[in-house]
mmCIF file of C-alpha atoms in Angstrom:
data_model
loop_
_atom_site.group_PDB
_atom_site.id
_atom_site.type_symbol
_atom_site.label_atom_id
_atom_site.label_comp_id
_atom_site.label_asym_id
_atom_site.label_seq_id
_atom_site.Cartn_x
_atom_site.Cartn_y
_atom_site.Cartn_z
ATOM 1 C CA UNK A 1 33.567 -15.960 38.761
ATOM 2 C CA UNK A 2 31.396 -19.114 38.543
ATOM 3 C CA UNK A 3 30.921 -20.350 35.273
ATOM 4 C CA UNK A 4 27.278 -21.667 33.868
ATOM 5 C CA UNK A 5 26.291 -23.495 30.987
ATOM 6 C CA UNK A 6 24.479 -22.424 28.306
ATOM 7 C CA UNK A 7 22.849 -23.369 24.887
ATOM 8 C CA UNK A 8 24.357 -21.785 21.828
ATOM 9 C CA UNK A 9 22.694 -22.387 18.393
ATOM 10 C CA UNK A 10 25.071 -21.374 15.510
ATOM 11 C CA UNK A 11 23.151 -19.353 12.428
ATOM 12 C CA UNK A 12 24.200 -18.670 9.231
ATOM 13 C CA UNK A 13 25.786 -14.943 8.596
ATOM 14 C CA UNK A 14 27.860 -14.308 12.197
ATOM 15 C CA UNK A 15 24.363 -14.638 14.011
ATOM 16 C CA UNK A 16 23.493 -17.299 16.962
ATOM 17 C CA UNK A 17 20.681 -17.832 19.123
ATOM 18 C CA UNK A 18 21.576 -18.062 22.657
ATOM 19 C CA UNK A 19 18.382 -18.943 24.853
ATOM 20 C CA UNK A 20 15.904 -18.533 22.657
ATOM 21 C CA UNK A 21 17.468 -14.808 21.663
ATOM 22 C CA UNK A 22 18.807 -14.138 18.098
ATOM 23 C CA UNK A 23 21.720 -12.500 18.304
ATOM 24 C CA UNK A 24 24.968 -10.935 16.726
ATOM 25 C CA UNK A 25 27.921 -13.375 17.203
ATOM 26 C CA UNK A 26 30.927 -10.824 18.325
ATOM 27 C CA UNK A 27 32.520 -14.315 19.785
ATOM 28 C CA UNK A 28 33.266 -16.784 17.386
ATOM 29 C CA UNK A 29 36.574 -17.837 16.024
ATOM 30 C CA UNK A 30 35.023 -18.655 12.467
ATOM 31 C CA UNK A 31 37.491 -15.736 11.223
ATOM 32 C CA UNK A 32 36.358 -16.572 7.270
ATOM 33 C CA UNK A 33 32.463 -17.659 7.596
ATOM 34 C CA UNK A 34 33.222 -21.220 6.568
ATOM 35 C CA UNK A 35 31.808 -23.154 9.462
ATOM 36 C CA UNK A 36 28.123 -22.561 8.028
ATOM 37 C CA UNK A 37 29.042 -22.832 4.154
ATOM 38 C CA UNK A 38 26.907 -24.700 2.425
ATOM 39 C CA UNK A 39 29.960 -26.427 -0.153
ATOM 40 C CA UNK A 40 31.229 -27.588 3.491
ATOM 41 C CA UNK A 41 27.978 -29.111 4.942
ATOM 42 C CA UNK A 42 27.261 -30.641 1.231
ATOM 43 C CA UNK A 43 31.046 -32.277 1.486
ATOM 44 C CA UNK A 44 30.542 -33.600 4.843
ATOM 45 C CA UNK A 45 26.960 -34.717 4.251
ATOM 46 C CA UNK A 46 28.614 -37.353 1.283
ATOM 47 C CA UNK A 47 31.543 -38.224 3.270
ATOM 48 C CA UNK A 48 28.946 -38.983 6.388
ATOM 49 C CA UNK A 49 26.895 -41.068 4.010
ATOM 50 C CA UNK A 50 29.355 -43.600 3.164
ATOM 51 C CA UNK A 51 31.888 -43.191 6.014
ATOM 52 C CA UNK A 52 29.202 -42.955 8.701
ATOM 53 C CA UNK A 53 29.558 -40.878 11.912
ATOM 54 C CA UNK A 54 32.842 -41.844 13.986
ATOM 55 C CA UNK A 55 36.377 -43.053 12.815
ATOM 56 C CA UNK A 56 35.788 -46.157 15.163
ATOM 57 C CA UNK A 57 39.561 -46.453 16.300
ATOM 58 C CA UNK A 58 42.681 -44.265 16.206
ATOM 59 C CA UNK A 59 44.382 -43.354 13.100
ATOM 60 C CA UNK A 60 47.379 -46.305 13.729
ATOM 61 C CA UNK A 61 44.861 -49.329 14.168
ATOM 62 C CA UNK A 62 41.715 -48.526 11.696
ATOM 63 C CA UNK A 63 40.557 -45.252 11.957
ATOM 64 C CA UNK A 64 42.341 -43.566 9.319
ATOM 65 C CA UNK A 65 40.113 -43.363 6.104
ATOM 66 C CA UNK A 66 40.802 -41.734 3.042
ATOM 67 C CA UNK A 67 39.551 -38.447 3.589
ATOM 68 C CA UNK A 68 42.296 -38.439 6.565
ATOM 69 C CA UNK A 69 44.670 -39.219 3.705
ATOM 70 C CA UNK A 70 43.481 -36.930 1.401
ATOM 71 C CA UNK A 71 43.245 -33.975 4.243
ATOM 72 C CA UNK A 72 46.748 -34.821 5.308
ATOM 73 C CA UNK A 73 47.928 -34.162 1.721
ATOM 74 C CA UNK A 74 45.709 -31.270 1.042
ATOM 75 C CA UNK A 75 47.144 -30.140 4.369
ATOM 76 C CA UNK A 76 50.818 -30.564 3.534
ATOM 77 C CA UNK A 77 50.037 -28.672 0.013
ATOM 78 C CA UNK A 78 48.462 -26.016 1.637
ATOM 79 C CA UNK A 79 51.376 -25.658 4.259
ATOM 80 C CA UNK A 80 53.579 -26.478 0.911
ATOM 81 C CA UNK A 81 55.791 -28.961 3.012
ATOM 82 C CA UNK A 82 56.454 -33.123 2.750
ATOM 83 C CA UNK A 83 53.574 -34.362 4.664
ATOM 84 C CA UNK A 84 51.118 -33.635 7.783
ATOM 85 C CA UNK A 85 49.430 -35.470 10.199
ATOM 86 C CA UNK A 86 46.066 -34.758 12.171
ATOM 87 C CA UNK A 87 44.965 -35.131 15.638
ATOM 88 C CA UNK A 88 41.716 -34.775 17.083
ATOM 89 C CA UNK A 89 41.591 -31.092 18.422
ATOM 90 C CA UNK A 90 44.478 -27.800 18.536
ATOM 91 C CA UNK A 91 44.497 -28.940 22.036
ATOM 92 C CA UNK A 92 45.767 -32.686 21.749
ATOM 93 C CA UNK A 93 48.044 -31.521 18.909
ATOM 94 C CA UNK A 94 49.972 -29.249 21.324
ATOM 95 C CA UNK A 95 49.671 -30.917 24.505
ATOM 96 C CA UNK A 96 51.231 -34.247 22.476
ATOM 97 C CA UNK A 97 53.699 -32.580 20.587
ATOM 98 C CA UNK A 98 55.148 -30.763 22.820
ATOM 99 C CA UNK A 99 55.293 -33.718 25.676
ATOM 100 C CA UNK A 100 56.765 -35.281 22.877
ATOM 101 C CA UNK A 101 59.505 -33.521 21.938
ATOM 102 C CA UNK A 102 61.353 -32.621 25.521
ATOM 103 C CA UNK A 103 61.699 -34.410 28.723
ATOM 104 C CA UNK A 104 64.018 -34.676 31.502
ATOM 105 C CA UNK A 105 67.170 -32.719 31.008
ATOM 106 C CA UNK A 106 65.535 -30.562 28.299
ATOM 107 C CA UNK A 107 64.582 -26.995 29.041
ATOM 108 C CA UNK A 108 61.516 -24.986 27.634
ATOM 109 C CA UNK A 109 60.556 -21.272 27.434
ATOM 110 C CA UNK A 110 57.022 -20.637 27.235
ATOM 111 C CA UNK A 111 55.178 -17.330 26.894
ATOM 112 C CA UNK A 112 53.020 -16.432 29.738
ATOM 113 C CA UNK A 113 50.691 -15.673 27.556
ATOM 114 C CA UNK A 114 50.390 -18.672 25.327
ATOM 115 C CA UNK A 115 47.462 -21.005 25.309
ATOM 116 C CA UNK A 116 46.544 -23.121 27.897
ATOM 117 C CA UNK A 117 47.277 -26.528 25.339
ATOM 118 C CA UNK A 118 50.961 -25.417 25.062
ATOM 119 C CA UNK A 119 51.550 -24.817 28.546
ATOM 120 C CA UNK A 120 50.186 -27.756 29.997
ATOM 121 C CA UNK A 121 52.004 -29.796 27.274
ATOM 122 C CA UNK A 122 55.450 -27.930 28.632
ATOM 123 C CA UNK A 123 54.350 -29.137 32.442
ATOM 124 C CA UNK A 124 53.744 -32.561 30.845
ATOM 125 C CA UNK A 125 57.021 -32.784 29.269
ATOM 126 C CA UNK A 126 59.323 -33.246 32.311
ATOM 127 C CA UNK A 127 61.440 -30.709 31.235
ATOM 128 C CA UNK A 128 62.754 -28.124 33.118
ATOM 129 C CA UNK A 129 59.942 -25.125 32.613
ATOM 130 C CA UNK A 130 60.505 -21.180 32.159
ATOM 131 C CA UNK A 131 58.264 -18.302 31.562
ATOM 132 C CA UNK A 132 59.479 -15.843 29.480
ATOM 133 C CA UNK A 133 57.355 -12.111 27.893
ATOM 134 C CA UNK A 134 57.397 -11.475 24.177
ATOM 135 C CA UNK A 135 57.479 -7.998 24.878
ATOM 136 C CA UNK A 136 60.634 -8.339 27.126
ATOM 137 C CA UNK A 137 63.132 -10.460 24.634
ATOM 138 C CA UNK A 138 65.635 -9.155 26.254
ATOM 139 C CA UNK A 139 65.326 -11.020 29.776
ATOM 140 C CA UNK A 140 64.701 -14.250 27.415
ATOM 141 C CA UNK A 141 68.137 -13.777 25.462
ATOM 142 C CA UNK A 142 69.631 -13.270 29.745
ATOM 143 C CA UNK A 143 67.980 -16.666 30.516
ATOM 144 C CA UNK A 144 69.022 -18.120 27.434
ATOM 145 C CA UNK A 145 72.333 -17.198 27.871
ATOM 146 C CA UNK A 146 72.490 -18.332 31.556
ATOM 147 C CA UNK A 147 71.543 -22.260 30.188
ATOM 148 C CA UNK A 148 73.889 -25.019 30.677
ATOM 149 C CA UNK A 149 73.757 -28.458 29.914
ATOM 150 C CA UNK A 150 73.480 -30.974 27.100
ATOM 151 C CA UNK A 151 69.791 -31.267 26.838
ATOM 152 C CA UNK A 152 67.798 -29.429 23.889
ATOM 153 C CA UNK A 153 66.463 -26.143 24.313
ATOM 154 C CA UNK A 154 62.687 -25.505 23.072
ATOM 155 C CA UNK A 155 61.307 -21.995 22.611
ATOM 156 C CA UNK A 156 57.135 -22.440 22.359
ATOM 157 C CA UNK A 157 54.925 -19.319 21.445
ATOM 158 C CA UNK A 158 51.474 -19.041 19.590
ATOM 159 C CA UNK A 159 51.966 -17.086 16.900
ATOM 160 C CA UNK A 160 48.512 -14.859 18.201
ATOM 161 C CA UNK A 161 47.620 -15.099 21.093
ATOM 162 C CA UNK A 162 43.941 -16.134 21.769
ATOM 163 C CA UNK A 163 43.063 -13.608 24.819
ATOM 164 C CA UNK A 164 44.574 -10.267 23.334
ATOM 165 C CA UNK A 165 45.051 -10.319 19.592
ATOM 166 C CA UNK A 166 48.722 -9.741 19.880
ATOM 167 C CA UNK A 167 51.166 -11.156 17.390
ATOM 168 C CA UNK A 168 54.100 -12.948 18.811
ATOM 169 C CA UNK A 169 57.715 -11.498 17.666
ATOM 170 C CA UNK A 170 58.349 -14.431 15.237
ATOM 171 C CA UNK A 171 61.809 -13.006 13.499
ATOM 172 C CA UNK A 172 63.025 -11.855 16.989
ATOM 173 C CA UNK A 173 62.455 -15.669 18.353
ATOM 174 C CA UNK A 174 63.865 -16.768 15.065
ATOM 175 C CA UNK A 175 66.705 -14.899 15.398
ATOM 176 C CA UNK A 176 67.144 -16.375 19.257
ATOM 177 C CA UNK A 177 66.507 -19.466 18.219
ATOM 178 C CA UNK A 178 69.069 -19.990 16.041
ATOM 179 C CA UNK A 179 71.779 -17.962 18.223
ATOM 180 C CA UNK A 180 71.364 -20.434 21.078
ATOM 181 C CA UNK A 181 70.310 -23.547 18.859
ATOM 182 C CA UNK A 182 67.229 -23.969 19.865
ATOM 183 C CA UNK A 183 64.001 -25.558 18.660
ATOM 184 C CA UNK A 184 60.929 -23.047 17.957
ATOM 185 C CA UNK A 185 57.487 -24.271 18.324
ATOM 186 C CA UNK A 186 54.992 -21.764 17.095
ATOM 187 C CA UNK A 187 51.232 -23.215 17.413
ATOM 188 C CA UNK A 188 49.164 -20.775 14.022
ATOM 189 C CA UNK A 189 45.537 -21.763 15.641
ATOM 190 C CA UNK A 190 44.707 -17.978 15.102
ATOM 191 C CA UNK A 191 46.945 -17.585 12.497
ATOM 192 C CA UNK A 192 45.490 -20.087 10.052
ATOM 193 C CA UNK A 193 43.554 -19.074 6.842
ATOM 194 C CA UNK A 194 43.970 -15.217 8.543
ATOM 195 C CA UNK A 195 47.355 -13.844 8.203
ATOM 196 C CA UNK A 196 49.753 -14.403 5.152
ATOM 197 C CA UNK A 197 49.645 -14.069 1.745
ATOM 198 C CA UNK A 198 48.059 -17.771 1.042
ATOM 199 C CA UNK A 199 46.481 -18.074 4.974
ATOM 200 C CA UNK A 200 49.554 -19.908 6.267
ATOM 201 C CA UNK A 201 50.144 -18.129 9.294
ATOM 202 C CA UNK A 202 51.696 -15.335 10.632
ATOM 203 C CA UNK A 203 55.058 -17.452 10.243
ATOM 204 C CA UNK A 204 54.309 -16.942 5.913
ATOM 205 C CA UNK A 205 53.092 -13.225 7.167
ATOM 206 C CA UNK A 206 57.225 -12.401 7.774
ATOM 207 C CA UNK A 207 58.676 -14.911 5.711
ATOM 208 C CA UNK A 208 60.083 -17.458 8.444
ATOM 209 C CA UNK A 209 58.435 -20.376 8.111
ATOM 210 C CA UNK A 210 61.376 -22.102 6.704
ATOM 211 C CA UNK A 211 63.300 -20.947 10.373
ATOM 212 C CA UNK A 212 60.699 -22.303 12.470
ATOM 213 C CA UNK A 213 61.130 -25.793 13.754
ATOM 214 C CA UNK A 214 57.558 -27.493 14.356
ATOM 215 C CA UNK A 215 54.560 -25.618 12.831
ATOM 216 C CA UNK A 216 51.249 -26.526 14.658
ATOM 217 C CA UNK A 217 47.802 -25.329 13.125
ATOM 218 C CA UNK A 218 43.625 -26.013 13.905
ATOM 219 C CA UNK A 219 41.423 -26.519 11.748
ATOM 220 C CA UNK A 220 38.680 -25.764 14.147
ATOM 221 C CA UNK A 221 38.258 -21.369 13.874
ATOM 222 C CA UNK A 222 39.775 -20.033 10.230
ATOM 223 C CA UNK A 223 39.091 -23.595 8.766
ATOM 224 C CA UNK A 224 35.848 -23.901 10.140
ATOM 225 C CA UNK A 225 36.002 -27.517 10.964
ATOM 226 C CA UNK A 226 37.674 -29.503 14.089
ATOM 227 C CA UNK A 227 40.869 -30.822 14.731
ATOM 228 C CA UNK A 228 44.187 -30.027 15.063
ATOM 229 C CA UNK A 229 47.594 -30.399 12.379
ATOM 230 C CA UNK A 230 51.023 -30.500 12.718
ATOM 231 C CA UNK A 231 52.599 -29.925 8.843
ATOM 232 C CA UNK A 232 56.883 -30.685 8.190
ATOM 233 C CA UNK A 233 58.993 -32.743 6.611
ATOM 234 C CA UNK A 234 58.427 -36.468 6.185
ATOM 235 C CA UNK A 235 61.207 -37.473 9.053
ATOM 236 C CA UNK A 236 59.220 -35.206 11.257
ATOM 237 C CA UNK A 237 55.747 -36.386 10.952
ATOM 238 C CA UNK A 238 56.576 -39.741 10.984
ATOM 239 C CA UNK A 239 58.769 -39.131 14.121
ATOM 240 C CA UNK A 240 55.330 -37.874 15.481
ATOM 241 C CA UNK A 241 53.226 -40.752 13.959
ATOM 242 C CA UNK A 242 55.445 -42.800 16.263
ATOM 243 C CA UNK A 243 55.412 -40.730 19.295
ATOM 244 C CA UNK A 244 52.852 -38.222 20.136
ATOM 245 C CA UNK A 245 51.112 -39.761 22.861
ATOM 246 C CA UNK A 246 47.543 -37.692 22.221
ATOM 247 C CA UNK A 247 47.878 -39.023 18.458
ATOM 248 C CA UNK A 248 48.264 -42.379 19.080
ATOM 249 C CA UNK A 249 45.756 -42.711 21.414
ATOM 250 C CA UNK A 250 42.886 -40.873 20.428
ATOM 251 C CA UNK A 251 39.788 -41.727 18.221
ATOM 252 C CA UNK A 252 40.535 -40.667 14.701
ATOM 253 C CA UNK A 253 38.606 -37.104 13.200
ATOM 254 C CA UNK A 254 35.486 -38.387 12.424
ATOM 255 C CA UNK A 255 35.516 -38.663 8.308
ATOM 256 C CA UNK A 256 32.255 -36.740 7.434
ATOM 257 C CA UNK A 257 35.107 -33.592 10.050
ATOM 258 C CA UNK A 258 37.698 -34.444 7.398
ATOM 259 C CA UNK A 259 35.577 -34.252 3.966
ATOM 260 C CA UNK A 260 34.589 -30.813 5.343
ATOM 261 C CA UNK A 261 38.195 -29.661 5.958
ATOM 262 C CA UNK A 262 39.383 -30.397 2.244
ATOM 263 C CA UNK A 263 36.477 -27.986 0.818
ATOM 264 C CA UNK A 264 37.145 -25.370 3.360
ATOM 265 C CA UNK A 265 41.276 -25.407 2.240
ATOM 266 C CA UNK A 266 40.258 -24.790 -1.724
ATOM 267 C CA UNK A 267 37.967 -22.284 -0.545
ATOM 268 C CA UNK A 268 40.619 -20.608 1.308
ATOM 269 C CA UNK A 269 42.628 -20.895 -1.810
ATOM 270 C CA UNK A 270 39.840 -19.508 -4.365
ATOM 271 C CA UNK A 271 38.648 -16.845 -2.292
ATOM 272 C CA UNK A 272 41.244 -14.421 -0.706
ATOM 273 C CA UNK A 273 38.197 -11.939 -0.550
ATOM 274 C CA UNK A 274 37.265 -13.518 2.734
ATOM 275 C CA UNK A 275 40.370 -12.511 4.341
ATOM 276 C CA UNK A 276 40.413 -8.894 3.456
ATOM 277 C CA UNK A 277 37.111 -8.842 4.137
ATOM 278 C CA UNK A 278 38.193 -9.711 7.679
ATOM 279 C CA UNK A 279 40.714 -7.380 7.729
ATOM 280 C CA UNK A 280 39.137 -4.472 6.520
ATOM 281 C CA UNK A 281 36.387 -4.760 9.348
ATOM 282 C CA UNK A 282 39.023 -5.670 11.514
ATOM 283 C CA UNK A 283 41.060 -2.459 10.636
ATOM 284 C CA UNK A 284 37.648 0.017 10.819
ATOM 285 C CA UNK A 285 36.522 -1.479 14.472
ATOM 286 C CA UNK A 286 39.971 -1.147 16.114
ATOM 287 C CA UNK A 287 40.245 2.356 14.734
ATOM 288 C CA UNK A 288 36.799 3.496 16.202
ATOM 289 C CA UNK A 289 37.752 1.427 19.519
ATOM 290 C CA UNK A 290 41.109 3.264 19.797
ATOM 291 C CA UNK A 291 39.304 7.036 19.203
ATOM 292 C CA UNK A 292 37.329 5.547 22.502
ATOM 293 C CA UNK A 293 40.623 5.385 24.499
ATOM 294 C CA UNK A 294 39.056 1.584 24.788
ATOM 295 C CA UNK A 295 42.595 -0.320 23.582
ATOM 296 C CA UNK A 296 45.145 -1.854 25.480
ATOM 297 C CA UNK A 297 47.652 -1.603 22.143
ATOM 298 C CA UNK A 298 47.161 0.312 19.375
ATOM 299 C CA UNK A 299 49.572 -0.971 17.719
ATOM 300 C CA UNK A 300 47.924 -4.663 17.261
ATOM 301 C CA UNK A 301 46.269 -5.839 14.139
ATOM 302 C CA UNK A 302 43.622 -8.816 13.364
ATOM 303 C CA UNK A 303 40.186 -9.774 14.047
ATOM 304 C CA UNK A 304 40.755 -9.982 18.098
ATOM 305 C CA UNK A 305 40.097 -7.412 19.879
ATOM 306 C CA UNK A 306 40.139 -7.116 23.590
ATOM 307 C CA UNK A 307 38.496 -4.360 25.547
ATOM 308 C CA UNK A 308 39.798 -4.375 28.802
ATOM 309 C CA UNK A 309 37.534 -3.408 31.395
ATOM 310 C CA UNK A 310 40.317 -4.854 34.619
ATOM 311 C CA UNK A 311 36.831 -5.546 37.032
ATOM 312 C CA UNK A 312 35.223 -8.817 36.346
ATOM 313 C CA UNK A 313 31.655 -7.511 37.533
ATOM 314 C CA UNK A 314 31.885 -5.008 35.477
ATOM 315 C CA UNK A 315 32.848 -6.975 32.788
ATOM 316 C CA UNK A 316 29.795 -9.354 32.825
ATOM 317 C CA UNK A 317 27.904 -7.038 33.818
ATOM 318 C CA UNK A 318 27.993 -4.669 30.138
ATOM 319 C CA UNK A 319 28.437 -8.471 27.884
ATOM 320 C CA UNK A 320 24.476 -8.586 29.492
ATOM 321 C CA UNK A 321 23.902 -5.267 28.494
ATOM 322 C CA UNK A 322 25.268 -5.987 25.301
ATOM 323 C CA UNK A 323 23.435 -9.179 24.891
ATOM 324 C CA UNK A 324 20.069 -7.227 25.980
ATOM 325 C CA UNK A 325 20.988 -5.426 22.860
ATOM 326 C CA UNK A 326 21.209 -7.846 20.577
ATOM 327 C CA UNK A 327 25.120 -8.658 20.402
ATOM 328 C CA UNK A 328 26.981 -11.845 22.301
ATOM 329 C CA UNK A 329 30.449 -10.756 23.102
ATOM 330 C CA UNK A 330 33.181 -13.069 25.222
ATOM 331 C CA UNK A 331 33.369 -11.937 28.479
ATOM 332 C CA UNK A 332 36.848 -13.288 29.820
ATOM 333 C CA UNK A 333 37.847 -13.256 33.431
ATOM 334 C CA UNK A 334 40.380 -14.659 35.941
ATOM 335 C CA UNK A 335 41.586 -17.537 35.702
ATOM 336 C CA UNK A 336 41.182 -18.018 31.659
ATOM 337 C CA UNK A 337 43.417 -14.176 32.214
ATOM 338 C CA UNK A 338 45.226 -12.967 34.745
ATOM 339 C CA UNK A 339 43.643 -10.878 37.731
ATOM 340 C CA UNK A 340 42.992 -6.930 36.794
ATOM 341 C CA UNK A 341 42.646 -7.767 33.148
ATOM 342 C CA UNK A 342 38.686 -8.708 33.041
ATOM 343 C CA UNK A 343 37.755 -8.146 29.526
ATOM 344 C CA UNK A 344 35.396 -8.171 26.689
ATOM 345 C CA UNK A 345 36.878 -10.378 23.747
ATOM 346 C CA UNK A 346 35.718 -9.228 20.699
ATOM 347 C CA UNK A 347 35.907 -11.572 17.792
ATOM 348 C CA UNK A 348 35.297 -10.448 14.011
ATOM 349 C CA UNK A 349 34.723 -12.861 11.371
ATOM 350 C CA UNK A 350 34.136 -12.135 7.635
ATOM 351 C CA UNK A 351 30.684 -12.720 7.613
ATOM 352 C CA UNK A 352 29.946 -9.440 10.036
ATOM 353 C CA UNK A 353 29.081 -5.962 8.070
ATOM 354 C CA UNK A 354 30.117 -2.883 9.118
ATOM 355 C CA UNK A 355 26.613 -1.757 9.745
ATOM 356 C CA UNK A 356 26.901 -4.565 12.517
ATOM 357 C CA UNK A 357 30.043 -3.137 14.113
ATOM 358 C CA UNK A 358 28.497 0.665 14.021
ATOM 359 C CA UNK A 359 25.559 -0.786 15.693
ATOM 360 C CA UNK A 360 27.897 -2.829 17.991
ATOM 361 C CA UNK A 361 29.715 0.455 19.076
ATOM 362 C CA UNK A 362 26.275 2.599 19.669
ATOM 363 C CA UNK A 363 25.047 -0.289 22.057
ATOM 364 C CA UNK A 364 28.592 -0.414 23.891
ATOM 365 C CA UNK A 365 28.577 3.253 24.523
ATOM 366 C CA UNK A 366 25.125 2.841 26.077
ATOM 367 C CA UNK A 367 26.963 0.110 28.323
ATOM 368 C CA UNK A 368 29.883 2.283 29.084
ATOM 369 C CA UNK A 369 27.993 5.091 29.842
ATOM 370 C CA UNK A 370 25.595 3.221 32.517
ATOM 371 C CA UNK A 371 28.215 0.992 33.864
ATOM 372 C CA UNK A 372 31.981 3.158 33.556
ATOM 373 C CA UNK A 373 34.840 1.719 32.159
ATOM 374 C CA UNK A 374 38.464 1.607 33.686
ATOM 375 C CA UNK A 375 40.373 2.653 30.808
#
């Protein structure tokens, strides 16, 4: 269960070398191939030229240049609402926004299996904390219906979550939301530039972005870039420019970050092939892994795909295996998941082929073979 550090060198074309060893990257989150592009580097390179390397103070005091302005509006066109404003990582942009918007007297319901950001931002908040299962609405709608009191009432989910691929029931928590009055936060870090018609999110996906309260995105895995976003209406954002603690605080993106961002959001825009790209691999590896007997749910879509394997020795012991053959593969364990579910977290990006994922599947039947699998 002890974790070690390692050195990762990211190569063009979903390949890495890890240790000196040139593999097949099976565990990025650079869904569209955009982290290595060259019209990103190119845009960066220019912006790092005259901006130089760090934003030198937060976004409030100096640090806000105007490729933060321009991202912020390419951002808010993108999301097509009023404004946006950035934060240094997906993580500060949940962990502040949601400290920011509850507190004493409020009550939250959280997902169990959200991200780690969006529940530590619900212990931050003060509030008073509950744990709910997508996949059990019902006991949410008993809980919500037990609530009393004045203070707000905050639903959080991500809209995928990051550990099994699953999509979260966004018209369902819509629907609850607006029964009981509550606020819906819905974080799109693996939705982003991956699921809807224009890359919105899973929220554009089935049509309820315009129901869901606070709409929280990265720019670090479909965008290939770094930070974190929050995009809404001008009241909101400038509600947050005045609040969110992890905003306020923080060193600004650092420019050269920000330049890169814009180019990635018109390539997003200009090439749609990327996506179905992704999806079409995505679709074809799931299919094979499900003739295995090797998925959890069948019914999921998207470009992650977990394999669970419940033993973590067994576990790390085929991502070696694979590695030996030529393929790096997440291998997730307790406490990142919970116990039982040690797994191999497969991650697809558009820049795989499918002769990559038919090789993948020959050298992870070798593993099987030699070291079992549980289901």
């Amino acid at each position: 269960m002890f974790r070690t550090r390692r050195t990762f060198s990211p190569l063009p074309n979903g390949r890495c070398l890890l240790e000196g060893q040139k593999l097949i990257n099976l565990s990025s989150n650079d869904y569209l191939n955009l982290a290595h592009d060259p019209r990103l580097i190119s845009a960066a390179a220019s912006a790092l030229q005259v901006m130089g390397v760090g934003a030198r103070a937060s976004a409030l005091v100096s640090g806000r240049t105007e490729w933060h302005a321009q991202l912020e509006q390419r951002l808010a066109d993108f999301e097509r609402t009023d404004a946006a404003i950035l934060f240094p990582s997906g993580y500060a942009a949940n962990l502040g926004v949601v400290s920011a918007i509850a507190g004493e007297g409020d009550t939250i319901y959280c997902d169990r299996l959200n991200h780690a950001s969006l529940i530590d931002g619900c212990r931050l908040a003060g509030a008073a904390f509950r744990v709910y299962r997508h996949d059990r609405l019902e006991k949410l709608k008993r809980e919500l219906d037990k609530k009393t009191g004045e203070g707000k009432t905050i639903i959080v989910t991500d809209s995928i979550f990051s550990m099994d691929g699953i999509r979260a029931p966004l018209v369902e928590l819509c629907d609850l939301a607006e029964q009981y009055h509550a606020a819906l936060v819905v974080d799109e870090a693996h939705g982003t530039g991956v699921w809807g018609e224009t890359g919105r999110g899973l929220a554009e996906e089935l049509n309820v972005e315009s129901r869901v309260t606070i709409r929280i995105g990265t720019l670090s895995k479909g965008l290939g870039a770094m930070g974190g976003f929050v995009a809404g209406s001008d009241s909101l954002i400038n509600w947050l420019w005045n609040r969110v603690r992890t905003q306020i605080y923080s060193t600004a993106l650092p420019p050269a970050i920000c330049a890169a961002a814009c180019e990635s959001l018109l390539i997003i825009k200009s090439e749609p092939e990327r996506k179905q790209h992704l999806h079409q691999l995505s679709v074809f590896l799931r299919q094979e892994l499900a003739h295995r007997s090797l998925l959890a749910d069948v019914t999921s879509s998207g470009p992650i795909i977990p394999v669970i394997l419940e033993d973590p020795e067994r576990t790390m012991s085929i991502a070696a295996d694979l590695q030996a053959a030529g393929f790096l593969v997440g291998a997730i364990r307790p406490p990142t998941v919970p116990q039982g579910t040690s797994r191999l977290r497969i991650s697809v990006t558009s820049a795989h082929q499918r002769d990559d994922l038919e090789r993948f599947l020959k050298a992870l039947d070798r593993s099987l073979a030699r070291y079992g699998k549980s289901r």
